[in-house]
């Protein structure tokens, strides 16, 4: 009697929740070699086979086939190959990383020497009461166990609901004054989101510590479907600034999204001389010479 290598798989379906485009979610399956011989295995993710109308013109038929091949699967398996001694187990991570707002379908195909069995890997949202965990029986060479599944990628939809127009007006303040404005941020996506906010501007004075700040400065977590939070914008100028415009950026797992605009200015004095240095030349003893210097205040406030 010759024992053929085979595997048992801990789950027949991996259910992913809705995932933001650019983010990822992972699920784990377990492979178990219950037989008395070593087993080598490999796993690949494939899209369900879709048929193309054979009656289409040759060029159009080929174009559709190429488009179907170029569409990314959205799923990744780590590790994708290995070997198991008799009785040994291992864990395999399946990662779902959607890049477009659409439904994804895929099949997890496990190759065992000359045998193959396919695992239904992905379904979002849950739409039945099928069991989550069971041991799949080994398949004979040439047999296939195929189930379709789908995951869903959703776009990040974070918006400012207050103030209207997505413009935070800080006004024209004086040096030493502090202005605080509140901004209401809403997550209109279907999934929860974790992100950070920061202000960017090309104005050097705004880049000084403590001049333009956002609170909280830590990660923000919002539930999906309209959950909101308050963000405080603090402006404490230390010198005169002409009217400026800054941008509040949202950062989420490498993605950067413009959220709103911050505008303001700071009034103050700006005194300057028309010359950087004075040259008197040679002067006879007990005589004098003079030069005229013009002082100018180009600022907004009086100087004494």
PDB file of N, CA and C in Angstrom, residues 108-184:
ATOM      1  N   UNK A 108      -8.252  30.421  -3.953  1.00  0.00           N
ATOM      2  CA  UNK A 108      -6.994  30.012  -3.351  1.00  0.00           C
ATOM      3  C   UNK A 108      -6.756  28.562  -3.739  1.00  0.00           C
ATOM      4  N   UNK A 109      -5.782  28.324  -4.597  1.00  0.00           N
ATOM      5  CA  UNK A 109      -5.531  26.980  -5.120  1.00  0.00           C
ATOM      6  C   UNK A 109      -4.300  26.394  -4.445  1.00  0.00           C
ATOM      7  N   UNK A 110      -4.503  25.252  -3.811  1.00  0.00           N
ATOM      8  CA  UNK A 110      -3.410  24.564  -3.117  1.00  0.00           C
ATOM      9  C   UNK A 110      -2.952  23.390  -3.969  1.00  0.00           C
ATOM     10  N   UNK A 111      -1.688  23.400  -4.331  1.00  0.00           N
ATOM     11  CA  UNK A 111      -1.099  22.330  -5.129  1.00  0.00           C
ATOM     12  C   UNK A 111      -0.318  21.386  -4.211  1.00  0.00           C
ATOM     13  N   UNK A 112      -0.633  20.095  -4.301  1.00  0.00           N
ATOM     14  CA  UNK A 112       0.057  19.082  -3.497  1.00  0.00           C
ATOM     15  C   UNK A 112       0.564  18.013  -4.451  1.00  0.00           C
ATOM     16  N   UNK A 113       1.825  18.118  -4.795  1.00  0.00           N
ATOM     17  CA  UNK A 113       2.400  17.207  -5.788  1.00  0.00           C
ATOM     18  C   UNK A 113       1.510  17.191  -7.028  1.00  0.00           C
ATOM     19  N   UNK A 114       0.840  16.074  -7.302  1.00  0.00           N
ATOM     20  CA  UNK A 114      -0.026  15.997  -8.466  1.00  0.00           C
ATOM     21  C   UNK A 114      -1.493  16.173  -8.101  1.00  0.00           C
ATOM     22  N   UNK A 115      -1.757  16.490  -6.844  1.00  0.00           N
ATOM     23  CA  UNK A 115      -3.137  16.721  -6.421  1.00  0.00           C
ATOM     24  C   UNK A 115      -3.389  18.211  -6.366  1.00  0.00           C
ATOM     25  N   UNK A 116      -4.645  18.586  -6.325  1.00  0.00           N
ATOM     26  CA  UNK A 116      -4.981  19.993  -6.149  1.00  0.00           C
ATOM     27  C   UNK A 116      -6.293  20.102  -5.432  1.00  0.00           C
ATOM     28  N   UNK A 117      -6.385  21.091  -4.527  1.00  0.00           N
ATOM     29  CA  UNK A 117      -7.664  21.417  -3.926  1.00  0.00           C
ATOM     30  C   UNK A 117      -7.736  22.923  -3.775  1.00  0.00           C
ATOM     31  N   UNK A 118      -8.909  23.446  -3.974  1.00  0.00           N
ATOM     32  CA  UNK A 118      -9.090  24.887  -3.957  1.00  0.00           C
ATOM     33  C   UNK A 118      -9.927  25.286  -2.761  1.00  0.00           C
ATOM     34  N   UNK A 119      -9.515  26.390  -2.166  1.00  0.00           N
ATOM     35  CA  UNK A 119     -10.180  26.901  -0.977  1.00  0.00           C
ATOM     36  C   UNK A 119     -10.953  28.153  -1.313  1.00  0.00           C
ATOM     37  N   UNK A 120     -12.210  28.236  -0.854  1.00  0.00           N
ATOM     38  CA  UNK A 120     -12.968  29.473  -1.046  1.00  0.00           C
ATOM     39  C   UNK A 120     -12.396  30.501  -0.088  1.00  0.00           C
ATOM     40  N   UNK A 121     -11.707  31.548  -0.580  1.00  0.00           N
ATOM     41  CA  UNK A 121     -10.922  32.365   0.325  1.00  0.00           C
ATOM     42  C   UNK A 121     -11.603  33.613   0.841  1.00  0.00           C
ATOM     43  N   UNK A 122     -12.488  34.226   0.082  1.00  0.00           N
ATOM     44  CA  UNK A 122     -12.837  35.588   0.401  1.00  0.00           C
ATOM     45  C   UNK A 122     -14.307  35.862   0.161  1.00  0.00           C
ATOM     46  N   UNK A 123     -14.959  36.477   1.152  1.00  0.00           N
ATOM     47  CA  UNK A 123     -16.335  36.897   0.940  1.00  0.00           C
ATOM     48  C   UNK A 123     -16.607  38.099   1.829  1.00  0.00           C
ATOM     49  N   UNK A 124     -17.055  39.187   1.248  1.00  0.00           N
ATOM     50  CA  UNK A 124     -17.379  40.395   1.996  1.00  0.00           C
ATOM     51  C   UNK A 124     -18.539  41.089   1.312  1.00  0.00           C
ATOM     52  N   UNK A 125     -19.564  41.467   2.011  1.00  0.00           N
ATOM     53  CA  UNK A 125     -19.815  41.183   3.406  1.00  0.00           C
ATOM     54  C   UNK A 125     -20.373  39.786   3.596  1.00  0.00           C
ATOM     55  N   UNK A 126     -20.548  39.369   4.852  1.00  0.00           N
ATOM     56  CA  UNK A 126     -21.111  38.058   5.119  1.00  0.00           C
ATOM     57  C   UNK A 126     -22.540  38.007   4.599  1.00  0.00           C
ATOM     58  N   UNK A 127     -22.838  36.965   3.838  1.00  0.00           N
ATOM     59  CA  UNK A 127     -24.180  36.889   3.294  1.00  0.00           C
ATOM     60  C   UNK A 127     -24.814  35.514   3.451  1.00  0.00           C
ATOM     61  N   UNK A 128     -24.206  34.676   4.269  1.00  0.00           N
ATOM     62  CA  UNK A 128     -24.835  33.393   4.548  1.00  0.00           C
ATOM     63  C   UNK A 128     -24.377  32.919   5.904  1.00  0.00           C
ATOM     64  N   UNK A 129     -24.843  31.753   6.299  1.00  0.00           N
ATOM     65  CA  UNK A 129     -24.500  31.195   7.606  1.00  0.00           C
ATOM     66  C   UNK A 129     -23.584  29.998   7.470  1.00  0.00           C
ATOM     67  N   UNK A 130     -22.802  29.963   6.386  1.00  0.00           N
ATOM     68  CA  UNK A 130     -21.900  28.837   6.177  1.00  0.00           C
ATOM     69  C   UNK A 130     -20.860  28.789   7.275  1.00  0.00           C
ATOM     70  N   UNK A 131     -20.411  27.623   7.644  1.00  0.00           N
ATOM     71  CA  UNK A 131     -19.421  27.513   8.715  1.00  0.00           C
ATOM     72  C   UNK A 131     -18.118  28.152   8.311  1.00  0.00           C
ATOM     73  N   UNK A 132     -17.390  28.625   9.294  1.00  0.00           N
ATOM     74  CA  UNK A 132     -16.117  29.295   9.052  1.00  0.00           C
ATOM     75  C   UNK A 132     -14.948  28.331   9.090  1.00  0.00           C
ATOM     76  N   UNK A 133     -15.115  27.212   9.750  1.00  0.00           N
ATOM     77  CA  UNK A 133     -13.969  26.371   9.993  1.00  0.00           C
ATOM     78  C   UNK A 133     -14.333  24.903   9.822  1.00  0.00           C
ATOM     79  N   UNK A 134     -13.568  24.211   9.000  1.00  0.00           N
ATOM     80  CA  UNK A 134     -13.732  22.771   8.878  1.00  0.00           C
ATOM     81  C   UNK A 134     -12.506  22.226   8.188  1.00  0.00           C
ATOM     82  N   UNK A 135     -12.302  20.914   8.278  1.00  0.00           N
ATOM     83  CA  UNK A 135     -11.183  20.282   7.611  1.00  0.00           C
ATOM     84  C   UNK A 135     -11.625  19.806   6.250  1.00  0.00           C
ATOM     85  N   UNK A 136     -10.954  20.287   5.216  1.00  0.00           N
ATOM     86  CA  UNK A 136     -11.292  19.858   3.862  1.00  0.00           C
ATOM     87  C   UNK A 136     -10.665  18.493   3.602  1.00  0.00           C
ATOM     88  N   UNK A 137     -11.409  17.588   3.044  1.00  0.00           N
ATOM     89  CA  UNK A 137     -10.828  16.276   2.746  1.00  0.00           C
ATOM     90  C   UNK A 137      -9.833  16.375   1.613  1.00  0.00           C
ATOM     91  N   UNK A 138      -8.822  15.532   1.599  1.00  0.00           N
ATOM     92  CA  UNK A 138      -7.867  15.557   0.490  1.00  0.00           C
ATOM     93  C   UNK A 138      -8.548  15.151  -0.807  1.00  0.00           C
ATOM     94  N   UNK A 139      -8.097  15.730  -1.911  1.00  0.00           N
ATOM     95  CA  UNK A 139      -8.670  15.439  -3.221  1.00  0.00           C
ATOM     96  C   UNK A 139      -7.750  14.494  -3.980  1.00  0.00           C
ATOM     97  N   UNK A 140      -8.359  13.672  -4.795  1.00  0.00           N
ATOM     98  CA  UNK A 140      -7.590  12.788  -5.654  1.00  0.00           C
ATOM     99  C   UNK A 140      -6.979  13.596  -6.788  1.00  0.00           C
ATOM    100  N   UNK A 141      -5.900  13.112  -7.386  1.00  0.00           N
ATOM    101  CA  UNK A 141      -5.284  13.849  -8.487  1.00  0.00           C
ATOM    102  C   UNK A 141      -6.295  14.171  -9.575  1.00  0.00           C
ATOM    103  N   UNK A 142      -6.283  15.421 -10.031  1.00  0.00           N
ATOM    104  CA  UNK A 142      -7.172  15.860 -11.089  1.00  0.00           C
ATOM    105  C   UNK A 142      -8.482  16.430 -10.606  1.00  0.00           C
ATOM    106  N   UNK A 143      -8.885  16.139  -9.372  1.00  0.00           N
ATOM    107  CA  UNK A 143     -10.132  16.684  -8.856  1.00  0.00           C
ATOM    108  C   UNK A 143      -9.925  18.114  -8.361  1.00  0.00           C
ATOM    109  N   UNK A 144     -10.995  18.895  -8.415  1.00  0.00           N
ATOM    110  CA  UNK A 144     -10.931  20.288  -7.984  1.00  0.00           C
ATOM    111  C   UNK A 144     -12.116  20.615  -7.093  1.00  0.00           C
ATOM    112  N   UNK A 145     -11.823  21.340  -6.028  1.00  0.00           N
ATOM    113  CA  UNK A 145     -12.878  21.867  -5.163  1.00  0.00           C
ATOM    114  C   UNK A 145     -12.889  23.383  -5.349  1.00  0.00           C
ATOM    115  N   UNK A 146     -13.917  23.921  -6.021  1.00  0.00           N
ATOM    116  CA  UNK A 146     -13.938  25.322  -6.410  1.00  0.00           C
ATOM    117  C   UNK A 146     -15.170  26.013  -5.859  1.00  0.00           C
ATOM    118  N   UNK A 147     -14.971  27.123  -5.185  1.00  0.00           N
ATOM    119  CA  UNK A 147     -16.063  27.974  -4.707  1.00  0.00           C
ATOM    120  C   UNK A 147     -15.705  29.416  -5.009  1.00  0.00           C
ATOM    121  N   UNK A 148     -16.667  30.187  -5.496  1.00  0.00           N
ATOM    122  CA  UNK A 148     -16.424  31.593  -5.749  1.00  0.00           C
ATOM    123  C   UNK A 148     -16.596  32.392  -4.468  1.00  0.00           C
ATOM    124  N   UNK A 149     -15.855  33.492  -4.359  1.00  0.00           N
ATOM    125  CA  UNK A 149     -15.944  34.371  -3.204  1.00  0.00           C
ATOM    126  C   UNK A 149     -15.631  35.785  -3.654  1.00  0.00           C
ATOM    127  N   UNK A 150     -15.890  36.750  -2.775  1.00  0.00           N
ATOM    128  CA  UNK A 150     -15.608  38.136  -3.155  1.00  0.00           C
ATOM    129  C   UNK A 150     -15.213  38.972  -1.952  1.00  0.00           C
ATOM    130  N   UNK A 151     -14.311  39.915  -2.200  1.00  0.00           N
ATOM    131  CA  UNK A 151     -13.947  40.921  -1.209  1.00  0.00           C
ATOM    132  C   UNK A 151     -14.285  42.281  -1.798  1.00  0.00           C
ATOM    133  N   UNK A 152     -14.388  43.285  -0.969  1.00  0.00           N
ATOM    134  CA  UNK A 152     -14.807  44.591  -1.461  1.00  0.00           C
ATOM    135  C   UNK A 152     -13.815  45.673  -1.053  1.00  0.00           C
ATOM    136  N   UNK A 153     -13.335  46.420  -2.036  1.00  0.00           N
ATOM    137  CA  UNK A 153     -12.481  47.574  -1.776  1.00  0.00           C
ATOM    138  C   UNK A 153     -13.314  48.839  -1.807  1.00  0.00           C
ATOM    139  N   UNK A 154     -13.084  49.729  -0.867  1.00  0.00           N
ATOM    140  CA  UNK A 154     -13.838  50.985  -0.803  1.00  0.00           C
ATOM    141  C   UNK A 154     -12.867  52.155  -0.748  1.00  0.00           C
ATOM    142  N   UNK A 155     -13.271  53.268  -1.339  1.00  0.00           N
ATOM    143  CA  UNK A 155     -12.427  54.457  -1.330  1.00  0.00           C
ATOM    144  C   UNK A 155     -12.498  55.171   0.014  1.00  0.00           C
ATOM    145  N   UNK A 156     -11.399  55.851   0.338  1.00  0.00           N
ATOM    146  CA  UNK A 156     -11.357  56.656   1.547  1.00  0.00           C
ATOM    147  C   UNK A 156     -12.157  57.935   1.318  1.00  0.00           C
ATOM    148  N   UNK A 157     -13.200  58.132   2.127  1.00  0.00           N
ATOM    149  CA  UNK A 157     -14.063  59.301   1.983  1.00  0.00           C
ATOM    150  C   UNK A 157     -14.115  60.046   3.315  1.00  0.00           C
ATOM    151  N   UNK A 158     -13.110  60.884   3.533  1.00  0.00           N
ATOM    152  CA  UNK A 158     -13.025  61.701   4.743  1.00  0.00           C
ATOM    153  C   UNK A 158     -13.191  63.150   4.324  1.00  0.00           C
ATOM    154  N   UNK A 159     -14.045  63.873   5.020  1.00  0.00           N
ATOM    155  CA  UNK A 159     -14.366  65.229   4.593  1.00  0.00           C
ATOM    156  C   UNK A 159     -14.510  66.146   5.795  1.00  0.00           C
ATOM    157  N   UNK A 160     -14.390  67.452   5.545  1.00  0.00           N
ATOM    158  CA  UNK A 160     -14.625  68.476   6.561  1.00  0.00           C
ATOM    159  C   UNK A 160     -16.068  68.953   6.419  1.00  0.00           C
ATOM    160  N   UNK A 161     -16.851  68.798   7.485  1.00  0.00           N
ATOM    161  CA  UNK A 161     -18.247  69.243   7.447  1.00  0.00           C
ATOM    162  C   UNK A 161     -18.430  70.611   8.086  1.00  0.00           C
ATOM    163  N   UNK A 162     -17.445  71.057   8.847  1.00  0.00           N
ATOM    164  CA  UNK A 162     -17.482  72.385   9.451  1.00  0.00           C
ATOM    165  C   UNK A 162     -16.041  72.844   9.673  1.00  0.00           C
ATOM    166  N   UNK A 163     -15.636  74.011   9.171  1.00  0.00           N
ATOM    167  CA  UNK A 163     -16.435  75.075   8.564  1.00  0.00           C
ATOM    168  C   UNK A 163     -16.826  74.765   7.126  1.00  0.00           C
ATOM    169  N   UNK A 164     -17.895  75.431   6.629  1.00  0.00           N
ATOM    170  CA  UNK A 164     -18.318  75.234   5.243  1.00  0.00           C
ATOM    171  C   UNK A 164     -17.231  75.702   4.273  1.00  0.00           C
ATOM    172  N   UNK A 165     -17.174  75.058   3.130  1.00  0.00           N
ATOM    173  CA  UNK A 165     -16.201  75.457   2.120  1.00  0.00           C
ATOM    174  C   UNK A 165     -14.807  74.926   2.354  1.00  0.00           C
ATOM    175  N   UNK A 166     -14.604  74.196   3.453  1.00  0.00           N
ATOM    176  CA  UNK A 166     -13.298  73.602   3.773  1.00  0.00           C
ATOM    177  C   UNK A 166     -12.201  74.656   3.902  1.00  0.00           C
ATOM    178  N   UNK A 167     -12.559  75.845   4.389  1.00  0.00           N
ATOM    179  CA  UNK A 167     -11.582  76.918   4.599  1.00  0.00           C
ATOM    180  C   UNK A 167     -11.644  77.366   6.051  1.00  0.00           C
ATOM    181  N   UNK A 168     -10.518  77.247   6.757  1.00  0.00           N
ATOM    182  CA  UNK A 168     -10.414  77.687   8.145  1.00  0.00           C
ATOM    183  C   UNK A 168      -9.831  79.102   8.140  1.00  0.00           C
ATOM    184  N   UNK A 169     -10.626  80.098   8.544  1.00  0.00           N
ATOM    185  CA  UNK A 169     -10.201  81.497   8.527  1.00  0.00           C
ATOM    186  C   UNK A 169      -9.713  81.901   9.912  1.00  0.00           C
ATOM    187  N   UNK A 170      -8.401  82.134  10.010  1.00  0.00           N
ATOM    188  CA  UNK A 170      -7.786  82.500  11.286  1.00  0.00           C
ATOM    189  C   UNK A 170      -7.810  83.999  11.531  1.00  0.00           C
ATOM    190  N   UNK A 171      -8.048  84.783  10.494  1.00  0.00           N
ATOM    191  CA  UNK A 171      -8.121  86.226  10.635  1.00  0.00           C
ATOM    192  C   UNK A 171      -6.760  86.890  10.654  1.00  0.00           C
ATOM    193  N   UNK A 172      -6.779  88.208  10.918  1.00  0.00           N
ATOM    194  CA  UNK A 172      -5.553  89.009  10.992  1.00  0.00           C
ATOM    195  C   UNK A 172      -5.287  89.332  12.451  1.00  0.00           C
ATOM    196  N   UNK A 173      -4.302  88.669  13.043  1.00  0.00           N
ATOM    197  CA  UNK A 173      -4.037  88.805  14.478  1.00  0.00           C
ATOM    198  C   UNK A 173      -2.729  89.549  14.707  1.00  0.00           C
ATOM    199  N   UNK A 174      -2.485  89.903  15.973  1.00  0.00           N
ATOM    200  CA  UNK A 174      -1.254  90.607  16.356  1.00  0.00           C
ATOM    201  C   UNK A 174      -0.237  89.629  16.918  1.00  0.00           C
ATOM    202  N   UNK A 175       1.017  90.046  16.895  1.00  0.00           N
ATOM    203  CA  UNK A 175       2.084  89.219  17.463  1.00  0.00           C
ATOM    204  C   UNK A 175       1.800  88.991  18.943  1.00  0.00           C
ATOM    205  N   UNK A 176       1.899  87.732  19.366  1.00  0.00           N
ATOM    206  CA  UNK A 176       1.644  87.386  20.768  1.00  0.00           C
ATOM    207  C   UNK A 176       0.225  86.913  21.033  1.00  0.00           C
ATOM    208  N   UNK A 177      -0.688  87.180  20.134  1.00  0.00           N
ATOM    209  CA  UNK A 177      -2.060  86.699  20.304  1.00  0.00           C
ATOM    210  C   UNK A 177      -2.168  85.237  19.867  1.00  0.00           C
ATOM    211  N   UNK A 178      -3.216  84.573  20.361  1.00  0.00           N
ATOM    212  CA  UNK A 178      -3.481  83.177  20.004  1.00  0.00           C
ATOM    213  C   UNK A 178      -4.928  83.037  19.552  1.00  0.00           C
ATOM    214  N   UNK A 179      -5.101  82.421  18.398  1.00  0.00           N
ATOM    215  CA  UNK A 179      -6.434  82.182  17.846  1.00  0.00           C
ATOM    216  C   UNK A 179      -6.648  80.681  17.733  1.00  0.00           C
ATOM    217  N   UNK A 180      -7.830  80.208  18.145  1.00  0.00           N
ATOM    218  CA  UNK A 180      -8.173  78.793  18.052  1.00  0.00           C
ATOM    219  C   UNK A 180      -9.463  78.626  17.253  1.00  0.00           C
ATOM    220  N   UNK A 181      -9.443  77.690  16.330  1.00  0.00           N
ATOM    221  CA  UNK A 181     -10.610  77.367  15.524  1.00  0.00           C
ATOM    222  C   UNK A 181     -10.846  75.859  15.576  1.00  0.00           C
ATOM    223  N   UNK A 182     -12.128  75.467  15.561  1.00  0.00           N
ATOM    224  CA  UNK A 182     -12.477  74.061  15.587  1.00  0.00           C
ATOM    225  C   UNK A 182     -12.896  73.593  14.196  1.00  0.00           C
ATOM    226  N   UNK A 183     -12.442  72.402  13.836  1.00  0.00           N
ATOM    227  CA  UNK A 183     -12.772  71.785  12.552  1.00  0.00           C
ATOM    228  C   UNK A 183     -13.426  70.434  12.825  1.00  0.00           C
ATOM    229  N   UNK A 184     -14.539  70.173  12.174  1.00  0.00           N
ATOM    230  CA  UNK A 184     -15.230  68.890  12.328  1.00  0.00           C
ATOM    231  C   UNK A 184     -14.923  68.010  11.126  1.00  0.00           C
TER     232      UNK A 184
END
